[in-house]
Amino acid sequence: MKTREKVKLFFLFIFYCVITQQVFAQKRTISGTVTSADEKEALIGVSITIKGNEAIGTITDPEGKYSLQVEPDQTLIVSYIGMKTAEIRVPRKNSVLNIVLEPESMNLDEVVVTGYGNFTKSSFTGSANTLKADMLKDIPVMSVEQKLQGMTTGVNITSSSGQPGANQNIRIRGMGSFNASQEPLFVIDGVPVTSGSLSAGGSDAAYMNNSKTNIMSTLNPADIENITVIKDAAAASLYGSRAANGVILITTKKGSAGRAQVTLNISGGFSNAAVDFRPTLNGDQRRELLYEGLVNYAIDQNMESPTAYADQEIGQYAYVPSMGYTDWRKELLRTATQQDYEASVSGGNERSTYYASLGYNKQEGLAKNSSLDRYSARLNLTQKVGKYGEVGANMMFTQMNQEMNEERGSAINPFLCVAMTMNPSMTVRDEEGNYIGAYEGSTLNPLRDIMTDYNRVRMTRMFSTGYASIEPLKGLKLKETISYDYTTQKDSRYYNPLSSAGPKSGSDAQTAKGFIEYGKFISSTSLNYVRTFAYKHHLDVLAAYEIESYQTDKASGMKSKLPSDILTEPDNAAVLNSFISSTQDYRMISYLSRLNYDYDDRYYLAGSFRRDGSSRLSPSNRWGNFWSVSGMWNISNEAFMKPVKKVLNDLKIRASYGVNGNQSGSLYGYMGLYSYGQNYMGASGSYESSQPNTNLGWEKNYNLNIGLDLAFINRIFVSLEYYNRDTKDLLYNLPISATTGFTSYLANVGQLNNKGVEFELRTLNFASNDFNWTTVFNLTHNKNKIVSLNGQLDQTIEGTWFIHKVGLPYHTFYVKEFAGVNTQNGKAEYYKNKVNEDGTIDRSLTTDPNEAESIPFKSVNPKVSGGLTNILNYKWLDLSFTLTYSLGGYSYDKLGTSIENGTESIYTSRYNLPVYALERWQQPGDQTDVPRFVFGEKATVTNSSRYIHSTDHLRLKNLTLGFTLPDQWTSKALINKARVYFSGSNLLTWAKWKQYDPETPVNGEVYCEAPPMRTFSFGVQLTF
């Protein structure tokens, strides 16, 4: 061997010895004791493993002691049934590591975020539910409200449309107003924000947006850390005039001290309708039914040969096209696609933290002209300043583009087309593939129109919040928060020259555009003092001063006579059809205070007071006072509970009472106003547009809440609450004599009551190092009723099928009671329901609807509703799903009345029919609720209980199944965590009435709104 090679081998040997010696030198043994945080007792059989190499580990002995050989910078995973799993870094020098495990108590350790301070669940005296990010992750929806369905008690969420980004209706503990807002207040990172829809509409531009664009869809759900729903007055009263309908507080993600963490989430999938939306007859079924109707008509007219008459006429109504029957669902609807891309980075140190994210989300609607895409960005920063100061900022930017299909009574509403107006005998194209009139002599072609017409929205939102705080004395913190929420929305609409859109008239193309600019400025200055005296007296005092300023500016116009179907910008049109514009603003000033006190973690007392002054009300009634008192007795911390503490871990009784406020949606509701812009003999004219009411004041909500919390063996957690909510001085459009020139005016009259019970059960079924299973079941019962109207009126009839009556729920149907179909002649029968002279009710039957009286019949409100959530983890697998249910509610099929009882019969209007028409009466003895089918004859009457259907249902609302790759697979690729998953929403639905989706609009009136989507999504998450 050459000398050079010997030297190389010698140095390699020396290097190997040095490295080996260092490795062995680094390995050492640590030991210690594992105890419980609550009982301070040693824990036997605790599993202690090394993260990333779980095969190496040990368990504690009967004295709770352990010993394990480790290396520096390794992390220990410490797990024990009934305790929270802990991850602890191995100390660099100390060889003794004692470990304390916290109990796995889902109720006791949750943080309740109120916007004016955070509290642990065990010290909060009010009614609130907190949902953490891990319970909301991966649900494939565009709007944050949709994530709440079935997840918490007392919250009912419905939608007026299933289109992506559509507005949601949220009711917390029932409906709390007639004419003022019924929606809860949304608070993001401590700042109240606007929710619901913006619109550049007006009577001339009513079809511009249809209030379908939800401003809360601008918030990327991936940025949310947790959501807290406040339902009673204990914390809601701090928000005063904005909190009458509850508060939903959203906390976005923040950075934390440690190495920077990068997260990528990419997913995609597809959607179809959550239910079989209004199934209709195919071509052969429809032809057979219409033929039968013609025969029956001929029989009733005593024609000599009914079949000959039917043979002669059927070709007009149910002909077979040369190219075959048309499948209008296939032509107008589709399987929609969805894609989501989200990236975030977070980190920081002990003095500063940061969280930044970017997102792109695109979701198609079920109709071919419906979609939403969103670009979002967020930056959250915190910075310590010196020893006692801190500053921070939360910034959000979103641009959202929405394409909407029509949902009103228009021939270009694709869902109306497939459910009613388009039948299989109508055609889409000729043999050469050109669009043609759907039937002879018509230019109607909904496919052409939805592909050429458009209804678009672009919303741009910038929401920024900055704060600075200083702690000049220990426990005393002065904080200033300033936020500005700025949104612009552009609506644009175009109808082609042949379009059969509902609002269009004439053969000219029409184009419209509208803008709305919205801005809200909020300034809040607060002083908070927190101190503990003599170890047992805990005091928390807050005083604050707030200013809110709101401005909106909007304009919209419509023009016609365009030069071509390409130049659709309104500036290219020759004739101005209409133009409207307005500018509005309001101000509010608030003073608030809060006091929380508890003694020895056993007795809790809290109170709040807020005084609001609003420019929406007259100077004499401008100021409103809102307050709350609450208390709690933590019985489990009493000395006499120690013998049962291991079994009954938690026992608390809570109570609260307070007043929240609500104000008119009209910014100038108390004023008598004149409107201008009228053409009066060639000059500018005006008219009186509203009556003054200088007595207009605050609508007030008096809220009582009593709660009981229980926890057994740190595994079973029960919460039971009773509430009574009285809304007084209701803002109501009171009917008045039309001789005044008005039909109603806004006044404070009437009272509305909601009372109910909420029950929540959480169980920690299994908790081990390998397998964890948690279940959450909730149930809500709410009873709504009108206590009084104006003190003189007992009831008012609203429209054709609703009644507002003292003693009944607000959404009560008022119809003739359908008694089924006469088994001998097939005619619809009704109960007369007339009041006899002796006060009894005549329940005899009649086939003449004019002999039957309308009566209050059923309510929209369900008797009980809620959800069941399960979260399971087994080694690398995770599974979570939520079932939602609703029982005892009803809806009204407005479209059903149009099909069967419209001004035109199914023959002259060429309608299709729902599949339940196949169940019609055909011969004596048939038992059915579908009357005999006769040419030109209406089935029943419009306001018949035949069109009221149960909304009872059970739905698999959300499901997520994920697989996290083992660390030894991903560490080589420098990936901390890699997870692949499947997620779905509205996957299965079991409903009592199957014609349309059971989650109906908030008033229970169902027409042809887009149904909610069943979504299947597949994704991958990477953390670096």
PDB file of N, CA and C in Angstrom, residues 128-168:
ATOM      1  N   ALA A 128     -71.856  31.096  25.641  1.00  0.00           N
ATOM      2  CA  ALA A 128     -71.029  31.204  24.446  1.00  0.00           C
ATOM      3  C   ALA A 128     -70.514  29.828  24.047  1.00  0.00           C
ATOM      4  N   ASN A 129     -70.292  29.647  22.762  1.00  0.00           N
ATOM      5  CA  ASN A 129     -69.681  28.436  22.232  1.00  0.00           C
ATOM      6  C   ASN A 129     -68.492  28.831  21.375  1.00  0.00           C
ATOM      7  N   THR A 130     -67.387  28.127  21.573  1.00  0.00           N
ATOM      8  CA  THR A 130     -66.184  28.397  20.805  1.00  0.00           C
ATOM      9  C   THR A 130     -65.854  27.205  19.925  1.00  0.00           C
ATOM     10  N   LEU A 131     -65.629  27.479  18.666  1.00  0.00           N
ATOM     11  CA  LEU A 131     -65.240  26.449  17.704  1.00  0.00           C
ATOM     12  C   LEU A 131     -63.815  26.732  17.260  1.00  0.00           C
ATOM     13  N   LYS A 132     -62.941  25.753  17.496  1.00  0.00           N
ATOM     14  CA  LYS A 132     -61.547  25.926  17.140  1.00  0.00           C
ATOM     15  C   LYS A 132     -61.314  25.553  15.681  1.00  0.00           C
ATOM     16  N   ALA A 133     -60.160  25.961  15.182  1.00  0.00           N
ATOM     17  CA  ALA A 133     -59.853  25.773  13.768  1.00  0.00           C
ATOM     18  C   ALA A 133     -59.865  24.305  13.366  1.00  0.00           C
ATOM     19  N   ASP A 134     -59.439  23.395  14.286  1.00  0.00           N
ATOM     20  CA  ASP A 134     -59.378  21.993  13.905  1.00  0.00           C
ATOM     21  C   ASP A 134     -60.756  21.381  13.701  1.00  0.00           C
ATOM     22  N   MET A 135     -61.815  22.025  14.235  1.00  0.00           N
ATOM     23  CA  MET A 135     -63.167  21.545  14.005  1.00  0.00           C
ATOM     24  C   MET A 135     -63.758  22.104  12.714  1.00  0.00           C
ATOM     25  N   LEU A 136     -63.115  23.122  12.152  1.00  0.00           N
ATOM     26  CA  LEU A 136     -63.647  23.797  10.970  1.00  0.00           C
ATOM     27  C   LEU A 136     -62.815  23.561   9.718  1.00  0.00           C
ATOM     28  N   LYS A 137     -61.680  22.889   9.849  1.00  0.00           N
ATOM     29  CA  LYS A 137     -60.756  22.787   8.741  1.00  0.00           C
ATOM     30  C   LYS A 137     -61.306  21.910   7.619  1.00  0.00           C
ATOM     31  N   ASP A 138     -60.862  22.206   6.431  1.00  0.00           N
ATOM     32  CA  ASP A 138     -61.064  21.374   5.234  1.00  0.00           C
ATOM     33  C   ASP A 138     -62.503  21.325   4.736  1.00  0.00           C
ATOM     34  N   ILE A 139     -63.446  22.011   5.371  1.00  0.00           N
ATOM     35  CA  ILE A 139     -64.829  22.000   4.875  1.00  0.00           C
ATOM     36  C   ILE A 139     -64.881  22.810   3.586  1.00  0.00           C
ATOM     37  N   PRO A 140     -65.278  22.199   2.464  1.00  0.00           N
ATOM     38  CA  PRO A 140     -65.169  22.871   1.162  1.00  0.00           C
ATOM     39  C   PRO A 140     -66.314  23.845   0.876  1.00  0.00           C
ATOM     40  N   VAL A 141     -66.307  25.000   1.569  1.00  0.00           N
ATOM     41  CA  VAL A 141     -67.307  26.037   1.349  1.00  0.00           C
ATOM     42  C   VAL A 141     -66.588  27.371   1.191  1.00  0.00           C
ATOM     43  N   MET A 142     -67.272  28.339   0.560  1.00  0.00           N
ATOM     44  CA  MET A 142     -66.659  29.637   0.312  1.00  0.00           C
ATOM     45  C   MET A 142     -66.924  30.635   1.434  1.00  0.00           C
ATOM     46  N   SER A 143     -67.970  30.415   2.213  1.00  0.00           N
ATOM     47  CA  SER A 143     -68.372  31.379   3.222  1.00  0.00           C
ATOM     48  C   SER A 143     -68.200  30.796   4.617  1.00  0.00           C
ATOM     49  N   VAL A 144     -67.713  31.625   5.538  1.00  0.00           N
ATOM     50  CA  VAL A 144     -67.425  31.147   6.890  1.00  0.00           C
ATOM     51  C   VAL A 144     -68.688  30.739   7.625  1.00  0.00           C
ATOM     52  N   GLU A 145     -69.842  31.383   7.331  1.00  0.00           N
ATOM     53  CA  GLU A 145     -71.075  31.039   8.036  1.00  0.00           C
ATOM     54  C   GLU A 145     -71.468  29.589   7.807  1.00  0.00           C
ATOM     55  N   GLN A 146     -71.194  29.081   6.602  1.00  0.00           N
ATOM     56  CA  GLN A 146     -71.573  27.714   6.281  1.00  0.00           C
ATOM     57  C   GLN A 146     -70.842  26.688   7.136  1.00  0.00           C
ATOM     58  N   LYS A 147     -69.713  27.071   7.707  1.00  0.00           N
ATOM     59  CA  LYS A 147     -68.966  26.157   8.564  1.00  0.00           C
ATOM     60  C   LYS A 147     -69.630  25.976   9.925  1.00  0.00           C
ATOM     61  N   LEU A 148     -70.549  26.870  10.287  1.00  0.00           N
ATOM     62  CA  LEU A 148     -71.157  26.826  11.611  1.00  0.00           C
ATOM     63  C   LEU A 148     -72.355  25.894  11.690  1.00  0.00           C
ATOM     64  N   GLN A 149     -72.898  25.477  10.553  1.00  0.00           N
ATOM     65  CA  GLN A 149     -74.126  24.691  10.571  1.00  0.00           C
ATOM     66  C   GLN A 149     -73.946  23.390  11.343  1.00  0.00           C
ATOM     67  N   GLY A 150     -74.792  23.220  12.342  1.00  0.00           N
ATOM     68  CA  GLY A 150     -74.786  22.008  13.144  1.00  0.00           C
ATOM     69  C   GLY A 150     -73.673  21.920  14.160  1.00  0.00           C
ATOM     70  N   MET A 151     -72.814  22.936  14.240  1.00  0.00           N
ATOM     71  CA  MET A 151     -71.644  22.857  15.113  1.00  0.00           C
ATOM     72  C   MET A 151     -71.889  23.433  16.503  1.00  0.00           C
ATOM     73  N   THR A 152     -72.959  24.210  16.685  1.00  0.00           N
ATOM     74  CA  THR A 152     -73.182  24.835  17.977  1.00  0.00           C
ATOM     75  C   THR A 152     -74.675  25.002  18.219  1.00  0.00           C
ATOM     76  N   THR A 153     -75.061  25.067  19.481  1.00  0.00           N
ATOM     77  CA  THR A 153     -76.476  25.198  19.832  1.00  0.00           C
ATOM     78  C   THR A 153     -76.975  26.611  19.562  1.00  0.00           C
ATOM     79  N   GLY A 154     -78.276  26.715  19.330  1.00  0.00           N
ATOM     80  CA  GLY A 154     -78.920  28.017  19.236  1.00  0.00           C
ATOM     81  C   GLY A 154     -78.723  28.760  17.947  1.00  0.00           C
ATOM     82  N   VAL A 155     -78.026  28.167  16.984  1.00  0.00           N
ATOM     83  CA  VAL A 155     -77.719  28.859  15.732  1.00  0.00           C
ATOM     84  C   VAL A 155     -78.387  28.125  14.580  1.00  0.00           C
ATOM     85  N   ASN A 156     -79.236  28.829  13.841  1.00  0.00           N
ATOM     86  CA  ASN A 156     -79.908  28.270  12.680  1.00  0.00           C
ATOM     87  C   ASN A 156     -79.478  29.058  11.445  1.00  0.00           C
ATOM     88  N   ILE A 157     -78.948  28.345  10.446  1.00  0.00           N
ATOM     89  CA  ILE A 157     -78.411  28.998   9.250  1.00  0.00           C
ATOM     90  C   ILE A 157     -79.145  28.474   8.027  1.00  0.00           C
ATOM     91  N   THR A 158     -79.694  29.383   7.249  1.00  0.00           N
ATOM     92  CA  THR A 158     -80.341  29.032   5.987  1.00  0.00           C
ATOM     93  C   THR A 158     -79.803  29.949   4.903  1.00  0.00           C
ATOM     94  N   SER A 159     -80.094  29.602   3.673  1.00  0.00           N
ATOM     95  CA  SER A 159     -79.608  30.389   2.548  1.00  0.00           C
ATOM     96  C   SER A 159     -80.740  30.641   1.582  1.00  0.00           C
ATOM     97  N   SER A 160     -80.750  31.827   1.020  1.00  0.00           N
ATOM     98  CA  SER A 160     -81.738  32.144  -0.002  1.00  0.00           C
ATOM     99  C   SER A 160     -81.314  31.616  -1.362  1.00  0.00           C
ATOM    100  N   SER A 161     -80.104  31.087  -1.449  1.00  0.00           N
ATOM    101  CA  SER A 161     -79.593  30.577  -2.713  1.00  0.00           C
ATOM    102  C   SER A 161     -78.415  29.656  -2.449  1.00  0.00           C
ATOM    103  N   GLY A 162     -78.266  28.632  -3.304  1.00  0.00           N
ATOM    104  CA  GLY A 162     -77.122  27.737  -3.209  1.00  0.00           C
ATOM    105  C   GLY A 162     -75.979  28.130  -4.118  1.00  0.00           C
ATOM    106  N   GLN A 163     -76.044  29.310  -4.724  1.00  0.00           N
ATOM    107  CA  GLN A 163     -74.960  29.753  -5.586  1.00  0.00           C
ATOM    108  C   GLN A 163     -73.720  30.072  -4.761  1.00  0.00           C
ATOM    109  N   PRO A 164     -72.529  29.875  -5.312  1.00  0.00           N
ATOM    110  CA  PRO A 164     -71.300  30.194  -4.575  1.00  0.00           C
ATOM    111  C   PRO A 164     -71.268  31.659  -4.159  1.00  0.00           C
ATOM    112  N   GLY A 165     -70.969  31.904  -2.881  1.00  0.00           N
ATOM    113  CA  GLY A 165     -70.867  33.261  -2.378  1.00  0.00           C
ATOM    114  C   GLY A 165     -72.188  33.922  -2.073  1.00  0.00           C
ATOM    115  N   ALA A 166     -73.294  33.156  -2.099  1.00  0.00           N
ATOM    116  CA  ALA A 166     -74.610  33.747  -1.853  1.00  0.00           C
ATOM    117  C   ALA A 166     -74.778  34.125  -0.386  1.00  0.00           C
ATOM    118  N   ASN A 167     -75.700  35.036  -0.150  1.00  0.00           N
ATOM    119  CA  ASN A 167     -75.938  35.532   1.191  1.00  0.00           C
ATOM    120  C   ASN A 167     -76.555  34.451   2.082  1.00  0.00           C
ATOM    121  N   GLN A 168     -76.152  34.430   3.354  1.00  0.00           N
ATOM    122  CA  GLN A 168     -76.656  33.464   4.323  1.00  0.00           C
ATOM    123  C   GLN A 168     -77.551  34.180   5.331  1.00  0.00           C
TER     124      GLN A 168
END
